[in-house]
Short mmCIF file of C-alpha atoms in Angstrom, two decimals:
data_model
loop_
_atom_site.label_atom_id
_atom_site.label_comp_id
_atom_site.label_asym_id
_atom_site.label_seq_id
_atom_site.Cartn_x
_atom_site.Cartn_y
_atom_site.Cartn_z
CA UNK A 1 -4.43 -2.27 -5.59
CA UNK A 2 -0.98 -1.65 -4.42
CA UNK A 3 1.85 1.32 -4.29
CA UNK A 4 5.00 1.34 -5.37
CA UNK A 5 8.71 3.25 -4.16
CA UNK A 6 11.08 4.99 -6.03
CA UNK A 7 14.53 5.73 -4.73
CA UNK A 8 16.82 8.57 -4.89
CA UNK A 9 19.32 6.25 -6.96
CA UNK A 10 16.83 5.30 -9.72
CA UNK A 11 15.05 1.96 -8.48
CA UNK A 12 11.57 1.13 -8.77
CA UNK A 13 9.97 -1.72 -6.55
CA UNK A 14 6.53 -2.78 -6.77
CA UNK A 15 4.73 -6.47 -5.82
CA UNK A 16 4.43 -8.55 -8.71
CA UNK A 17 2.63 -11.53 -8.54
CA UNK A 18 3.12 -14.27 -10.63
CA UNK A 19 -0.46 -15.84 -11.88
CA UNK A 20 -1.06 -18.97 -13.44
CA UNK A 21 -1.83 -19.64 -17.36
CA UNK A 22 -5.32 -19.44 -17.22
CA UNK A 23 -7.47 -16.52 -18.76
CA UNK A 24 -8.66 -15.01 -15.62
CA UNK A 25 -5.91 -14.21 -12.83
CA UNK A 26 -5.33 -16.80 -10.05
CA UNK A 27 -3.45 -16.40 -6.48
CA UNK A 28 0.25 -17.09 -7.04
CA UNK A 29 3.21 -16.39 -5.74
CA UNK A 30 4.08 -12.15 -4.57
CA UNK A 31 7.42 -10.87 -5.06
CA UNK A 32 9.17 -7.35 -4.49
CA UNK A 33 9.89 -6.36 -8.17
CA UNK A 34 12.81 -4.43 -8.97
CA UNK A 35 13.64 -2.42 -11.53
CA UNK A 36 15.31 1.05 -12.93
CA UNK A 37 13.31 3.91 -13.95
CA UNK A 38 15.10 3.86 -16.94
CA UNK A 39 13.76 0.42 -17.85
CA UNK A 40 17.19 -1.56 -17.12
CA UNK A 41 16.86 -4.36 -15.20
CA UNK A 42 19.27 -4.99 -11.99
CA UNK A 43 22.77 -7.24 -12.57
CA UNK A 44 21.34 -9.21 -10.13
CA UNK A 45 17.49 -9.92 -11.51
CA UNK A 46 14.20 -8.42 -11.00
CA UNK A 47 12.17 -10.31 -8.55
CA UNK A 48 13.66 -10.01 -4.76
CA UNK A 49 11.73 -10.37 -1.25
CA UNK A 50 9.00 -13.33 -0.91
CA UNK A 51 5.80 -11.04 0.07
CA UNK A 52 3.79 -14.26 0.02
CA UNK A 53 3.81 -17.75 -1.46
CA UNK A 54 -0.26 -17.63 -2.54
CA UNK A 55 -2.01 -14.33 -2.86
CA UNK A 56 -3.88 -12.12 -5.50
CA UNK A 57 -2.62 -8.98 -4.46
CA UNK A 58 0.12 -6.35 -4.48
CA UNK A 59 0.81 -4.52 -1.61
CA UNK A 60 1.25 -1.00 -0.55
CA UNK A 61 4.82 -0.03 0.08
CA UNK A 62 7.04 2.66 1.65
CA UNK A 63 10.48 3.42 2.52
CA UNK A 64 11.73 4.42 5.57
CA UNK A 65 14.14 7.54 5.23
CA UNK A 66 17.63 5.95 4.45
CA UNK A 67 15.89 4.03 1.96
CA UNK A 68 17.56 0.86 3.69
CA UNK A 69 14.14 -0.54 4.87
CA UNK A 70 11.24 -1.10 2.81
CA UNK A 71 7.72 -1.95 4.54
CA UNK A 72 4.71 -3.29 2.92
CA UNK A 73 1.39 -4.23 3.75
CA UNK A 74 -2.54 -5.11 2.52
CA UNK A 75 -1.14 -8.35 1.36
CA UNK A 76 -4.39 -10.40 0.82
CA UNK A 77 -3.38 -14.18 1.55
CA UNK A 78 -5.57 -17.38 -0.37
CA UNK A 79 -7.63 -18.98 1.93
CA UNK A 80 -7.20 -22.60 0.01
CA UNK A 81 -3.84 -23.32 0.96
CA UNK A 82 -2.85 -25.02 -1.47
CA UNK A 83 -0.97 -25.11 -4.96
CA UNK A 84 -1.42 -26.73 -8.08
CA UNK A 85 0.93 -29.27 -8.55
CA UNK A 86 3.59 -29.05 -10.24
CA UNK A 87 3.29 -25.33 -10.29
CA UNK A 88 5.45 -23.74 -7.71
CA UNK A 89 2.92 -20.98 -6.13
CA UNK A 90 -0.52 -21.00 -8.38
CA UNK A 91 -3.56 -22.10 -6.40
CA UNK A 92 -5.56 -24.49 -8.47
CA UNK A 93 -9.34 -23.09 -6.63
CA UNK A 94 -8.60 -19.74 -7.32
CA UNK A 95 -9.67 -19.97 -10.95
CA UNK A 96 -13.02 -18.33 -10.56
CA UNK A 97 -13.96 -16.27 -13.68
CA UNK A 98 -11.45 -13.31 -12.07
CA UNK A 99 -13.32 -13.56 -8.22
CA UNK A 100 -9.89 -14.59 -6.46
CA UNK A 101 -11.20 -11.85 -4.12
CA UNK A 102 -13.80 -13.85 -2.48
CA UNK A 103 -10.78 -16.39 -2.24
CA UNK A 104 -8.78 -14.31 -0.03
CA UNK A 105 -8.52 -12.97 3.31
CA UNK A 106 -6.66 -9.51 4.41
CA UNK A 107 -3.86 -10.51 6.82
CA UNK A 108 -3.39 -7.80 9.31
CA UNK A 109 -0.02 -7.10 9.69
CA UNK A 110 2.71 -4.43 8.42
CA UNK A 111 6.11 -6.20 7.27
CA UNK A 112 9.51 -5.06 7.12
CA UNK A 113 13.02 -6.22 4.93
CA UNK A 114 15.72 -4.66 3.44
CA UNK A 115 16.51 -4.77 -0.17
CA UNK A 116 18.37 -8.25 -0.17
CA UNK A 117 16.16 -10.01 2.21
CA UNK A 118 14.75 -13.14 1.13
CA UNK A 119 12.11 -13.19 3.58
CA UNK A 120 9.28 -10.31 5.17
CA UNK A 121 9.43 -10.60 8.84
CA UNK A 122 6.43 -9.17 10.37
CA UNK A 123 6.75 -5.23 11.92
CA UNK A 124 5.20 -4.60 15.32
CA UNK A 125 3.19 -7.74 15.39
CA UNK A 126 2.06 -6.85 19.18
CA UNK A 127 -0.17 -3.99 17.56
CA UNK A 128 -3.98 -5.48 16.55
CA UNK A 129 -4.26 -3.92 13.45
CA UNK A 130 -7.29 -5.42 11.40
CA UNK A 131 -7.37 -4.77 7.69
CA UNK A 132 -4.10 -2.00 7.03
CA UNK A 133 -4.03 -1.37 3.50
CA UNK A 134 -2.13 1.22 2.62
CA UNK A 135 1.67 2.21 4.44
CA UNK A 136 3.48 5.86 4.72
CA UNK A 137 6.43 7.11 6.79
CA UNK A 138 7.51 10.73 8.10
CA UNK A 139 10.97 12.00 7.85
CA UNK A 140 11.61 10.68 11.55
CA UNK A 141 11.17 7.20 10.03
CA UNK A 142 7.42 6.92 12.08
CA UNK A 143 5.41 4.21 10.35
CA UNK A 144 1.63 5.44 9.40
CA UNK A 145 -0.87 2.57 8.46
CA UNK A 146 -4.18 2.98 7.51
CA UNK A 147 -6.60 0.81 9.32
CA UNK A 148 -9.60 0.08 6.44
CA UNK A 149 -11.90 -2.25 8.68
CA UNK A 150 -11.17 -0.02 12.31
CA UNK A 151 -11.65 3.12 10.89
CA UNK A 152 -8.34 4.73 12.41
CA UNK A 153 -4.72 5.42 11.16
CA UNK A 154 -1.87 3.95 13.51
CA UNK A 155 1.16 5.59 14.19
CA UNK A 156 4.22 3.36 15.22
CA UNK A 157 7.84 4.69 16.17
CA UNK A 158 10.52 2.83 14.12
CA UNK A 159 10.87 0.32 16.81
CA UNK A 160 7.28 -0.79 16.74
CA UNK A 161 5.69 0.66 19.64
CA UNK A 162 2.47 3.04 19.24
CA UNK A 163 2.94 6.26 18.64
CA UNK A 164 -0.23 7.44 17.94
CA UNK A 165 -3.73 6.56 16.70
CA UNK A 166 -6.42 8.76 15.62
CA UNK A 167 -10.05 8.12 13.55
CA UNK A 168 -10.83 8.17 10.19
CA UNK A 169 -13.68 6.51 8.48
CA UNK A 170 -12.90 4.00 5.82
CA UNK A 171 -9.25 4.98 4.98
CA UNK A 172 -8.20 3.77 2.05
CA UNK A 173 -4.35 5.85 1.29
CA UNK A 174 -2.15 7.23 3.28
CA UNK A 175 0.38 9.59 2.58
CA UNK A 176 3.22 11.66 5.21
CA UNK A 177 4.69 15.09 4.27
CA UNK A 178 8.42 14.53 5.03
CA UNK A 179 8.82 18.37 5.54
CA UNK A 180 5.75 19.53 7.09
CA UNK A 181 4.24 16.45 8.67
CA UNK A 182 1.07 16.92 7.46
CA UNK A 183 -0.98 13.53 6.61
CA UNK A 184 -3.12 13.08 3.59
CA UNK A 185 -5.75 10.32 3.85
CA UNK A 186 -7.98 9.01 0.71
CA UNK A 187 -10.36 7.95 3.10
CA UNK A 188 -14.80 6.92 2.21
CA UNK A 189 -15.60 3.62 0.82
CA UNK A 190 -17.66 4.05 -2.94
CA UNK A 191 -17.57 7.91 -2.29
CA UNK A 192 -14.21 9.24 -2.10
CA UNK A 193 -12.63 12.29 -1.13
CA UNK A 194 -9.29 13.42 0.32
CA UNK A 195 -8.88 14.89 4.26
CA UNK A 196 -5.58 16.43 5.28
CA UNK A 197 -4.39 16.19 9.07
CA UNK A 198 -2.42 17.68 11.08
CA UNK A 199 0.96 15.47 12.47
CA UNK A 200 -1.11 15.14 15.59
CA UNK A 201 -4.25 13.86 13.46
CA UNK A 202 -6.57 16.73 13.87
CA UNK A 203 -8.25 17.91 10.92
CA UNK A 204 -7.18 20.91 8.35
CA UNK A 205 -8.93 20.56 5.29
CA UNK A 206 -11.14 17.89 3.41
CA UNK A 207 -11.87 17.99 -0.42
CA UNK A 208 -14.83 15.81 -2.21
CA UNK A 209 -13.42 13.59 -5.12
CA UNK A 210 -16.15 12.55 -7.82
CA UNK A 211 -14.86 9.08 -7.43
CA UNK A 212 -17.44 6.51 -7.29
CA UNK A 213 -16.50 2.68 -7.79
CA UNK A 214 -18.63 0.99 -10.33
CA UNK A 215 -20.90 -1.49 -9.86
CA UNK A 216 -19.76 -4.72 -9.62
CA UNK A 217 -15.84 -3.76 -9.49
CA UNK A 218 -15.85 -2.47 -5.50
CA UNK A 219 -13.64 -3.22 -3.71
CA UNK A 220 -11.46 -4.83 -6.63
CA UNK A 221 -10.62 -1.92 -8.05
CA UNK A 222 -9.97 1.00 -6.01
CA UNK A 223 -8.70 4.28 -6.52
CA UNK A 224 -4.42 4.71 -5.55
CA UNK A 225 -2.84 7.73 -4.42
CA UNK A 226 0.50 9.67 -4.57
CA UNK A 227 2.59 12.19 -3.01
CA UNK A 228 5.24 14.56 -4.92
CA UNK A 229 6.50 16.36 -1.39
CA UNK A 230 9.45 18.12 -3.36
CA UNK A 231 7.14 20.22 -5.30
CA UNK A 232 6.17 23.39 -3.96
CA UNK A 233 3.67 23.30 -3.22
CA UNK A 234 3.17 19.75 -3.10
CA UNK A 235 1.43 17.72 -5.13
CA UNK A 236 -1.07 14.73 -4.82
CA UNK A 237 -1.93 12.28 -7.48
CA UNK A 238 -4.81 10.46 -7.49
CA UNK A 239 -5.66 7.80 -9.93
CA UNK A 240 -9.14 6.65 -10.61
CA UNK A 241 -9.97 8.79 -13.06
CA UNK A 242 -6.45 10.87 -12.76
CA UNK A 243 -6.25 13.88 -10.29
CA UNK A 244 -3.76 16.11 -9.54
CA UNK A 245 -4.30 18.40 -6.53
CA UNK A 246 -2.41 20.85 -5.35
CA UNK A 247 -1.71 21.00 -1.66
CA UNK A 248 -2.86 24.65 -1.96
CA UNK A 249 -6.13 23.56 -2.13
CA UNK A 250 -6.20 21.72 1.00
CA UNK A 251 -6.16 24.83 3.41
#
């Protein structure tokens, strides 16, 4: 349930959570996770920024242009509280046959850090944002978060403040053109499809996905979604079964 970055210089950072020793997965401790793309780890170790000390979740990430700043979100945090002892980060109550879902709550807030932070602090906290779960940014370094529970993507300038905010049911993805603006939104809860916006949120094109979650693993396993805006014409992946759409398409 999350998305990674890749930089220009060859890094790969994702959330990695570390889970206790039991058979089914328990909240533990998130970190960023670094890594090369050609599988070499970093002189200076793999595991980075604290994303949170108890959760059962990635998160979605995104970079801002420089690639200096890195800003995450749909962290999901355990509503226990507690750890096991002994165990730096494992919640002992979260052992539930693979449930840790029902054992955590979305927390509604986009964070920011930079690549040697230790900590997340928290990225235009003055904007109510309910459930964001997914993160994108425009070549301008605008921040676009997709609002699952409010139906709406937000739009916030680099400094925090609202930009914009526009309505769309049940998004789920976001992604942000950094040439032409335009916004692509996974958006529907158990049916799925993709709609393309305009950079002022108005509609262009919409395309039905036969994605349908199966019974039983909604909303644990939902279907992720990436942009390749230096092909031409660009190209979306979507995973859950595997898609790849051309942007041509979505005209």
């Amino acid at each position: 349930r999350q998305r990674g970055v890749v930089t220009r210089d060859g890094r790969l950072a994702f959330v990695g959570v570390q889970e206790g020793p039991s058979s089914y997965a328990q909240a533990g401790e998130a970190r960023l996770t670094v890594v090369h793309t050609d599988g070499s780890v970093p002189p200076d170790g793999v595991l980075k920024t604290l994303i949170h000390p108890v959760t059962d979740t990635g998160a979605a990430l995104a970079l801002s242009p420089d690639e200096k700043t890195i800003y995450a979100t749909g962290v999901r945090a355990c509503i226990h509280g507690a750890v096991q002892p002994g165990v730096r980060g494992i919640c002992k109550e979260c052992e539930a046959e693979g449930q840790t879902w029902d054992h955590t709550v979305p927390k509604g807030f986009v964070y920011r850090f930079g690549w040697d932070d230790a900590q997340m602090t928290t990225f235009a906290k003055e904007i109510p944002l309910n459930e964001p779960v997914s993160v994108a940014t425009d070549k301008e370094g605008n921040v676009y978060v997709a609002d699952l529970a409010d139906d709406r993507v937000v739009v916030l300038k680099p400094d925090g403040a609202l930009l914009n905010s526009f309505k769309v049911s049940k998004p789920q993805r976001i992604e942000v053109h950094k040439k032409t603006g335009a916004i692509y939104v996974m958006a529907g809860e158990k049916d799925t499809g993709i709609i393309k916006l305009g950079p002022t949120g108005n509609v262009v094109a919409r395309l039905a996905l036969s994605i349908r979650a199966a019974a039983g693993f909604w909303p644990i396993r939902r279907p992720t979604m990436a942009l390749d805006d230096s092909a031409e014409p660009a190209v979306l992946w979507v995973a859950g079964p595997l898609y790849r759409i051309e942007d041509r398409v979505l005209r």
